[in-house]
C-alpha positions as a Python dict, from the first residue, in 0.01 Angstrom:
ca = {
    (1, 'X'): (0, 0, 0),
    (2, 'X'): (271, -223, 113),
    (3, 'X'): (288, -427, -170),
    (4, 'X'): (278, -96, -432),
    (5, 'X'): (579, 13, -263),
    (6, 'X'): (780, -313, -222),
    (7, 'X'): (690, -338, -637),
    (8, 'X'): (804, 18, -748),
    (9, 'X'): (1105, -33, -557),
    (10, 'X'): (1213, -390, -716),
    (11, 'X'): (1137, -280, -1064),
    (12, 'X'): (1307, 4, -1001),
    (13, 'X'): (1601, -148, -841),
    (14, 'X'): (1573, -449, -1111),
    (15, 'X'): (1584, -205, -1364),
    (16, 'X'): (1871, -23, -1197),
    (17, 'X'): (2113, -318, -1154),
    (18, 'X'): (2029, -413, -1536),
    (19, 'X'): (2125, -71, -1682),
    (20, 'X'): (2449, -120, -1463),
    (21, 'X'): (2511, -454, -1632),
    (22, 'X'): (2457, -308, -2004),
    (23, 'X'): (2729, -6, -1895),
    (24, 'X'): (2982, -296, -1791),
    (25, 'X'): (2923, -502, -2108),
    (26, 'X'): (2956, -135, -2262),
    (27, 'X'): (3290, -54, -2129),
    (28, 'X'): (3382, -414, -2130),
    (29, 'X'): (3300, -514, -2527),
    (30, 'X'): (3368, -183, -2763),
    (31, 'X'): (3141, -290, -3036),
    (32, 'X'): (2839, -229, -2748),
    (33, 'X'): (2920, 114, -2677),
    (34, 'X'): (2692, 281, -2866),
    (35, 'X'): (2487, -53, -2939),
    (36, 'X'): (2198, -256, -2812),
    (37, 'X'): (2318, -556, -2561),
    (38, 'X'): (2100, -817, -2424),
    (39, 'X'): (2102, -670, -2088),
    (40, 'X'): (1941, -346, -2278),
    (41, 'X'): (1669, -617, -2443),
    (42, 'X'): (1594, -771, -2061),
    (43, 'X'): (1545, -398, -1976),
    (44, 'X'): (1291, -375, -2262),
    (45, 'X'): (1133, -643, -2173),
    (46, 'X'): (1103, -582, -1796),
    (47, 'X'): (973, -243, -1860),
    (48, 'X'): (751, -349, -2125),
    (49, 'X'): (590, -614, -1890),
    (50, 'X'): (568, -450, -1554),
    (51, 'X'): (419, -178, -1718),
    (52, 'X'): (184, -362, -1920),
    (53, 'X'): (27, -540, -1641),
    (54, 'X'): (-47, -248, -1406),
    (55, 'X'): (-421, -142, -1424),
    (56, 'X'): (-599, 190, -1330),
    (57, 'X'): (-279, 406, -1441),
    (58, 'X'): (-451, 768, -1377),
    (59, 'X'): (-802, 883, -1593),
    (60, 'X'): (-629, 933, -1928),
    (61, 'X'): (-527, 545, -1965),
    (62, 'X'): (-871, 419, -1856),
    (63, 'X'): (-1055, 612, -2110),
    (64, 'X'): (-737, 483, -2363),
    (65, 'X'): (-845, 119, -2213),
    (66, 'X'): (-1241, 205, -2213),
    (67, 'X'): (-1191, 301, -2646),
    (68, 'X'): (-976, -5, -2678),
    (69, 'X'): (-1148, -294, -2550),
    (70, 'X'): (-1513, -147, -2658),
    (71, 'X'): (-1294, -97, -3037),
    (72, 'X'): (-1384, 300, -3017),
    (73, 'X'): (-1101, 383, -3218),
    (74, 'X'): (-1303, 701, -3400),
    (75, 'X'): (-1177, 981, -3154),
    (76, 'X'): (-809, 902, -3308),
    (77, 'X'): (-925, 945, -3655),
    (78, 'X'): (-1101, 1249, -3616),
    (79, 'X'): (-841, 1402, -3442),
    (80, 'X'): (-606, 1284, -3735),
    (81, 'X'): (-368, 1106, -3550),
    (82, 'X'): (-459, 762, -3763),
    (83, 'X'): (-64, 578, -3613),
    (84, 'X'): (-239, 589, -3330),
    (85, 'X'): (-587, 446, -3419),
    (86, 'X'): (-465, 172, -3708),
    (87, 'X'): (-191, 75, -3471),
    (88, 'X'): (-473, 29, -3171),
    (89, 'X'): (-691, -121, -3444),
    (90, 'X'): (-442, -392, -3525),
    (91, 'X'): (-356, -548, -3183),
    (92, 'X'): (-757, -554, -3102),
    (93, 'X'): (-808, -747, -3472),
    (94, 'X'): (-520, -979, -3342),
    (95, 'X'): (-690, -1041, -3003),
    (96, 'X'): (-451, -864, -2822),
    (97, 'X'): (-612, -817, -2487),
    (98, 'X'): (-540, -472, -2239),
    (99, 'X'): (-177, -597, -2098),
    (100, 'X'): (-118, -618, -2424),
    (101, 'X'): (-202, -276, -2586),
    (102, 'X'): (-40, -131, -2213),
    (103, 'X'): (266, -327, -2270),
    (104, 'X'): (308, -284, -2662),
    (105, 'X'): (264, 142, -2613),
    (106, 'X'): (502, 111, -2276),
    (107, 'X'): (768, -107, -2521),
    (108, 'X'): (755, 210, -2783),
    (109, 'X'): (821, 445, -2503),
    (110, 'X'): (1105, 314, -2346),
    (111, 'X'): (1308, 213, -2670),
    (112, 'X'): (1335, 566, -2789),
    (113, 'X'): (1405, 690, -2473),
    (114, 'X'): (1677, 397, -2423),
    (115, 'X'): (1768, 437, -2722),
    (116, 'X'): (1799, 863, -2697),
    (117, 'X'): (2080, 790, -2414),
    (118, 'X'): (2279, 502, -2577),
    (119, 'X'): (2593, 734, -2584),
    (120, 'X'): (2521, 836, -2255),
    (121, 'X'): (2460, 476, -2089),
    (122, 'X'): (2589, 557, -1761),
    (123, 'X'): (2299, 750, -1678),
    (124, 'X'): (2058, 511, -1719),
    (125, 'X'): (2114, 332, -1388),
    (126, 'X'): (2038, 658, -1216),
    (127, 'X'): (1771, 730, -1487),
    (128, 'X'): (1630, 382, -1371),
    (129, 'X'): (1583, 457, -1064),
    (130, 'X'): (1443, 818, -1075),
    (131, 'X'): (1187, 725, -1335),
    (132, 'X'): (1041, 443, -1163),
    (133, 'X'): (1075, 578, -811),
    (134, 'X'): (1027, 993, -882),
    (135, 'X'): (719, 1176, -1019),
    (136, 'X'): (784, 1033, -1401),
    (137, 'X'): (660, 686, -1427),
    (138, 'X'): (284, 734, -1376),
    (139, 'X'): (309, 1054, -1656),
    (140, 'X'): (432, 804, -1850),
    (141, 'X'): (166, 534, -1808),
    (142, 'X'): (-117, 796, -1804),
    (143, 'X'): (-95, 1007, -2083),
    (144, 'X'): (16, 727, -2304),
    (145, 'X'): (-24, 882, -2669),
    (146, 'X'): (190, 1193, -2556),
    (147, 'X'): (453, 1011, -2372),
    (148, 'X'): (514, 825, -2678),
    (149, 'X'): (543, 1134, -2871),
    (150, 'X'): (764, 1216, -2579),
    (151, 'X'): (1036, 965, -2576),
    (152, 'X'): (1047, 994, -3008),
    (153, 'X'): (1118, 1395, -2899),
    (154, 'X'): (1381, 1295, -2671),
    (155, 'X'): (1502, 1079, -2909),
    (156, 'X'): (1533, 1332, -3229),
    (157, 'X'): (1639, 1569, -3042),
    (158, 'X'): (1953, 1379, -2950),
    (159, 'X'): (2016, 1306, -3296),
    (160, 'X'): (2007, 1630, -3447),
    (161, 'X'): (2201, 1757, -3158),
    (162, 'X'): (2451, 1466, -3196),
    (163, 'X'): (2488, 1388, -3561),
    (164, 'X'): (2311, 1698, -3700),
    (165, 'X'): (2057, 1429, -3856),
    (166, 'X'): (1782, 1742, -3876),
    (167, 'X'): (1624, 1524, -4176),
    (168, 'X'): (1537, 1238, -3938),
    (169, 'X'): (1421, 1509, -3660),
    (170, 'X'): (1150, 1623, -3923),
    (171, 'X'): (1023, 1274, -4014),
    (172, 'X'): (964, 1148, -3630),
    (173, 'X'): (831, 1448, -3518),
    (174, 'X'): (598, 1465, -3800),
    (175, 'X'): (541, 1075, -3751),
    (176, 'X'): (458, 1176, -3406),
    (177, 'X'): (204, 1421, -3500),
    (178, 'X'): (-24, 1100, -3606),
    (179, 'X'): (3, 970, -3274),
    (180, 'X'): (-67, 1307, -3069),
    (181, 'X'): (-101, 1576, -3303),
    (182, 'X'): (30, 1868, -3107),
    (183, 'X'): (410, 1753, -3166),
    (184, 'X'): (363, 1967, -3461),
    (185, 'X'): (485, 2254, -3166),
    (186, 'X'): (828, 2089, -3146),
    (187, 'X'): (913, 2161, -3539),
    (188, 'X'): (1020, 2492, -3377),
    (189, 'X'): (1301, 2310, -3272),
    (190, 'X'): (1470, 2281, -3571),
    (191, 'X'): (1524, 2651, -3624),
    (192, 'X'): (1579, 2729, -3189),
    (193, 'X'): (1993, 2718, -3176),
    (194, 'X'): (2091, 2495, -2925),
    (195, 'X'): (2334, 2745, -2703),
    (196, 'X'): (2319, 2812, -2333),
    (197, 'X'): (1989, 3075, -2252),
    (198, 'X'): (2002, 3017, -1874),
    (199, 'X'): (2368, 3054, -1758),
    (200, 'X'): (2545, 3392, -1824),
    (201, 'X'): (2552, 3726, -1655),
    (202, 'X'): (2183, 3801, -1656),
    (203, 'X'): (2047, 3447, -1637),
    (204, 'X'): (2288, 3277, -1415),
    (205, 'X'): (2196, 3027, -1130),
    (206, 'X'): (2080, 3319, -872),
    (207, 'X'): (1830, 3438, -1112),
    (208, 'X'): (1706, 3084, -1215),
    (209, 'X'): (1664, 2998, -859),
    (210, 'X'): (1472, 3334, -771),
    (211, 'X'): (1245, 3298, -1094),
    (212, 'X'): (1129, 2912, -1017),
    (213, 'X'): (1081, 3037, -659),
    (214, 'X'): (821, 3281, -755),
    (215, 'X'): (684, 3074, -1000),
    (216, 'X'): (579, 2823, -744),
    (217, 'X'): (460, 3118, -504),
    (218, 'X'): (249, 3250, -846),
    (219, 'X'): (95, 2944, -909),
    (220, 'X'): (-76, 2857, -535),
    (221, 'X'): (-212, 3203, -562),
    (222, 'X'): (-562, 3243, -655),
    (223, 'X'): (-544, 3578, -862),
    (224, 'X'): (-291, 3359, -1128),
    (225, 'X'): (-531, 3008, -1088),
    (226, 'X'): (-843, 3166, -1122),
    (227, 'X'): (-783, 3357, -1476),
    (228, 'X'): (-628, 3054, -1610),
    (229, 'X'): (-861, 2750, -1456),
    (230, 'X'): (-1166, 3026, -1657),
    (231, 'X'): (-924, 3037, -1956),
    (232, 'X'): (-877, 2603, -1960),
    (233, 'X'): (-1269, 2572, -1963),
    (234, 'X'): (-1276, 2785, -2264),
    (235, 'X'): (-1044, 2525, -2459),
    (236, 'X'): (-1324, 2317, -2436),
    (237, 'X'): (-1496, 2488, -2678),
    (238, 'X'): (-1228, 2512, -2901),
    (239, 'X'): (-1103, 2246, -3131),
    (240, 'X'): (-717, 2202, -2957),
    (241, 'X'): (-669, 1885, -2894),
    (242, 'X'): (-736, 1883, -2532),
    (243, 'X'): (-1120, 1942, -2526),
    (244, 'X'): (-1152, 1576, -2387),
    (245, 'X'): (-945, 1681, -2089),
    (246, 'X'): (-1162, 1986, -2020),
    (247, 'X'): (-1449, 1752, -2021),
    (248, 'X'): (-1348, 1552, -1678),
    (249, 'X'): (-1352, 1851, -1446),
    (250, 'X'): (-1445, 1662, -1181),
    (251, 'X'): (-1199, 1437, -1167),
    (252, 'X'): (-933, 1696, -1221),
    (253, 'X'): (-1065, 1873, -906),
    (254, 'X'): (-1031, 1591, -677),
    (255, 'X'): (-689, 1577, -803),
    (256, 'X'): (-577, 1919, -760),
    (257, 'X'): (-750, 1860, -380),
    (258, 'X'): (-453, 1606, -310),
    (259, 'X'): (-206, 1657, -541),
    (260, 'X'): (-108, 2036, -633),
    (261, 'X'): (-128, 2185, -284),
    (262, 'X'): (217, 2225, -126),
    (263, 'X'): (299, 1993, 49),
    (264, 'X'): (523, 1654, 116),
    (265, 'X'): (519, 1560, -274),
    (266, 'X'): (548, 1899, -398),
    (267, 'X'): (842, 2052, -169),
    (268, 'X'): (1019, 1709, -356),
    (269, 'X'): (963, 1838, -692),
    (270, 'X'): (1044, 2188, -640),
    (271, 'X'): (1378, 2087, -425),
    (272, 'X'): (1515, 1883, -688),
    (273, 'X'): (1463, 2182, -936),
    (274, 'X'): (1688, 2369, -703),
    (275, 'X'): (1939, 2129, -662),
    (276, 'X'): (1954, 2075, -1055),
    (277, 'X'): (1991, 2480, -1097),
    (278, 'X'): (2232, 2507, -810),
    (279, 'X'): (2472, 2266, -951),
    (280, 'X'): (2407, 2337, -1311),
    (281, 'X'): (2707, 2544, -1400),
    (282, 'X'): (2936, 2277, -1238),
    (283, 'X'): (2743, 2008, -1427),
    (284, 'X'): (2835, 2158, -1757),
    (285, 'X'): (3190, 2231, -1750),
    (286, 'X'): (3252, 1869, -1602),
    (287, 'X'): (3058, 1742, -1882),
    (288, 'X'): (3104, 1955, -2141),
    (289, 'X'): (2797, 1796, -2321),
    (290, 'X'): (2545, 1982, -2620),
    (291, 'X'): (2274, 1759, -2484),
    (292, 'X'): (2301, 1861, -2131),
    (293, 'X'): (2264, 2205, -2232),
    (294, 'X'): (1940, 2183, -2430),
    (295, 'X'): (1780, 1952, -2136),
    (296, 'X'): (1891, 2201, -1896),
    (297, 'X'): (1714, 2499, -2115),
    (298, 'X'): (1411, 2308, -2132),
    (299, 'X'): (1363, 2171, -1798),
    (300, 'X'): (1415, 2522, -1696),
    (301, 'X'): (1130, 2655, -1863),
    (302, 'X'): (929, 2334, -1733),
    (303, 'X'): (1014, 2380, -1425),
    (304, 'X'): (898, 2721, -1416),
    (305, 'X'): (580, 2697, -1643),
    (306, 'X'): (354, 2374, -1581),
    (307, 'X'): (558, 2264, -1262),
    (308, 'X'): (495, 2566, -1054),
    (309, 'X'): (319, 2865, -1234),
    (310, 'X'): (41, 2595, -1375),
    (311, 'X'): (71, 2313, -1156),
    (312, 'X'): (-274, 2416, -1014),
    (313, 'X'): (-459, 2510, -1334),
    (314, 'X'): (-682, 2264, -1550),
    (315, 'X'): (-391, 1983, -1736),
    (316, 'X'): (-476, 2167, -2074),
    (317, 'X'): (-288, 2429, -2019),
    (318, 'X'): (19, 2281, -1881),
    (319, 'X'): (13, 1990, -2154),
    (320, 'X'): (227, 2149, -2440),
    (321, 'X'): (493, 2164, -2169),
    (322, 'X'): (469, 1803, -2119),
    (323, 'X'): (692, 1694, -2380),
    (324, 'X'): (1010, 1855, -2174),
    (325, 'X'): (926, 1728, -1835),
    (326, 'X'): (1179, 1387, -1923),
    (327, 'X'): (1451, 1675, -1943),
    (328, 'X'): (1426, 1707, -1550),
    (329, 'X'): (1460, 1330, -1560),
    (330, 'X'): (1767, 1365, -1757),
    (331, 'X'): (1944, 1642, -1596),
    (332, 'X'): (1866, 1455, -1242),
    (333, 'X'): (2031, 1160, -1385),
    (334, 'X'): (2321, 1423, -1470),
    (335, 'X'): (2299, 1557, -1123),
    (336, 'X'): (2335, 1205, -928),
    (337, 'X'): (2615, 1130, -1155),
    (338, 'X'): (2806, 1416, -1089),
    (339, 'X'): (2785, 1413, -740),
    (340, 'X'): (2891, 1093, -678),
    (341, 'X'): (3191, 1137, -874),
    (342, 'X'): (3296, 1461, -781),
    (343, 'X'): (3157, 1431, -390),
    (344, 'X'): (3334, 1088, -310),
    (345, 'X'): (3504, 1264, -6),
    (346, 'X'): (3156, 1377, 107),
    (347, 'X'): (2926, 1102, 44),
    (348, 'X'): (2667, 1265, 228),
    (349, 'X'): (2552, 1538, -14),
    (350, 'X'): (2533, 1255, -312),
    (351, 'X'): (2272, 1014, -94),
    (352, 'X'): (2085, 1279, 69),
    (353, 'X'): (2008, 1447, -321),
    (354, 'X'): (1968, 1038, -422),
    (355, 'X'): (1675, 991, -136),
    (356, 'X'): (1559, 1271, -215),
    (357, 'X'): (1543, 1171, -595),
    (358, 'X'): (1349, 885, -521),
    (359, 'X'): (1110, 881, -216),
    (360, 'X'): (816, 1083, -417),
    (361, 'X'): (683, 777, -537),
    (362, 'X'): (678, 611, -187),
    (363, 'X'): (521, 926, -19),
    (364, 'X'): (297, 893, -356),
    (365, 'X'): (188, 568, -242),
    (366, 'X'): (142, 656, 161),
    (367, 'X'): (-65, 944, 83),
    (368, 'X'): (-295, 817, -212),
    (369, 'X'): (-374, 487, -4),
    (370, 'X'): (-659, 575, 162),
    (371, 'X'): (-780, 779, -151),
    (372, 'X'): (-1078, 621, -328),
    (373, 'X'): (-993, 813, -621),
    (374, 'X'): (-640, 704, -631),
    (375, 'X'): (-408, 601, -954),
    (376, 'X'): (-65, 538, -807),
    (377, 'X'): (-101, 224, -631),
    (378, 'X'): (78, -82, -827),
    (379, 'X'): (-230, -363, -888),
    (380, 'X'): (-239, -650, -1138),
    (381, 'X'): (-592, -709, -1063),
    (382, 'X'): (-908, -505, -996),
}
């Protein structure tokens, strides 16, 4: 347990002080400032390796390592996502062993997503650290052909809201759709206008705040679970995508048993919510930023849908919502920003939202180590 923590928190940290040396050569060199450095590329490669080496990174990725070393590499065809298979194919026909296939999917991940926030590199220290050290980093290892499709969302979507490039939207999302197939949902967004739903007269902060609130109270109840856990077991019969989640109820009740009752971890999640909402109207007219907008409107629907109303119902129905959960990682990074620039006369407030940013993973790790079952814990070896 010890040593899980003491490594999340120097790859986070490492990660950390390396964004904060790309924004310096940023500010510092002007043809960098919407560019690449080599402190970006160490970043790359620190992600790409510490990721790569971890083992047992939740149920998803062993079944993703099970197919790759045993060269099962059917399922993807089937399914038609075929990037995702012939790319899988490839590294096995080159000998690439499991660090490998961890570290080559982690390395796709994290350059979009870098690469989504180049204009905005002085998030990414905070980013940094909240990914690596809040409850992001083992979504992102687990569910490893979504997360992908992920970080190429977050990625589009910056450019079409940013350069209008709504041509290169539609070619990565449908790209995407041969790695994971449901990113065929996110072609709505090139029709959805990207204005402000959740801050005016009806839907202002009170009203956010009150609706998330619920949500969470909706979702621990059993008259909302129930209805929904029965509808999940009927995707299993249906050809969606998600039938091979349905198939592992077993595991996914052990999980809900220590992970989606209310308590240390979750109070975390749904307090940062809060804080994000609270401060969300100040956050925008400091920043004045399209792309803050958008992530706001979609983290607000995440955090209402799959991180409180179906936090306790079977992962295939809260799975379409995945692909906005790195929009609460965003607007956190927004958040942490703001405060400590605009709260440098009350320090306080900025390192109390900061630790509380960044402890889930270390409660993570507390709780799960005495759980057989357990995913979180940082190993290089079995």
């Amino acid at each position: 347990m010890l040593f899980s923590i003491f490594t999340y928190i120097i790859f986070g940290i490492t990660l950390a002080i390396l964004a904060c040396q790309d924004v310096a050569m940023s500010r510092s060199v002007p043809k960098y400032r919407y560019r690449f450095t080599s402190y970006s590329w160490i970043y790359i490669f620190v992600f790409t390796l510490v990721s790569g080496l971890r083992f047992r990174l939740g149920a998803d990725c062993e079944e993703y390592v099970y197919s790759y070393v045993h060269a099962h590499f059917y399922e993807s065809y089937s399914k038609g996502e075929y990037l995702f298979g012939s790319l899988s194919s490839f590294l096995y026909n080159l000998g690439v062993g499991r660090v490998g296939f961890l570290g080559f999917w982690a390395f796709v991940e994290i350059v979009f997503f870098y690469a989504a926030l180049r204009a905005r590199k002085y998030l990414l220290p905070f980013v940094s650290l909240v990914l690596v050290l809040g409850p992001h980093y083992y979504d992102w290892m687990n569910g490893i052909r979504q997360m992908v499709v992920t970080c190429m969302f977050v990625y589009a979507i910056q450019q079409k809201i940013d350069n209008n490039k709504y041509v290169l939207y539609a070619i990565l999302i449908y790209i995407g759709s041969f790695i994971h197939h449901s990113s065929l949902l996110l072609f709505v967004f090139l029709i959805v206008p990207n204005i402000d739903y959740f801050n005016n007269k009806i839907f202002n902060k009170y009203v956010i705040i009150s609706l998330v609130i619920i949500s969470a109270v909706l979702g621990q109840s059993g008259w909302v679970k129930e209805p929904l856990n029965a509808l999940s077991l009927l995707l299993g019969d249906v050809d969606t995508g998600y039938e091979g989640y349905t198939g592992r109820m077993q595991w996914f009740t052990e999980e809900l048993a220590t992970n989606m009752s209310y308590g240390p971890r979750r109070l975390i999640i749904l307090f940062v919510s809060l804080l994000i909402i609270w401060y969300y109207p100040k956050m925008k007219e400091y920043y004045n930023d399209k792309f803050l907008i958008f992530s706001y409107t979609v983290f607000v629907l995440f955090a209402i849908f799959p991180e409180n109303i179906l936090s306790s119902v079977h992962s295939s129905m809260s799975r379409p919502f995945m692909y906005f959960k790195p929009f609460k990682l965003i607007c956190n990074a927004y958040l942490l920003f703001y405060l400590q620039h605009q709260y440098r006369k009350h320090p306080l407030v900025f390192y109390m939202v900061l630790a509380l940013s960044i402890c889930y993973m270390i409660i993570d790790n507390i709780t799960e180590a005495s759980n057989p079952e357990e995913s979180t814990l940082f190993k290089f070896v079995d």
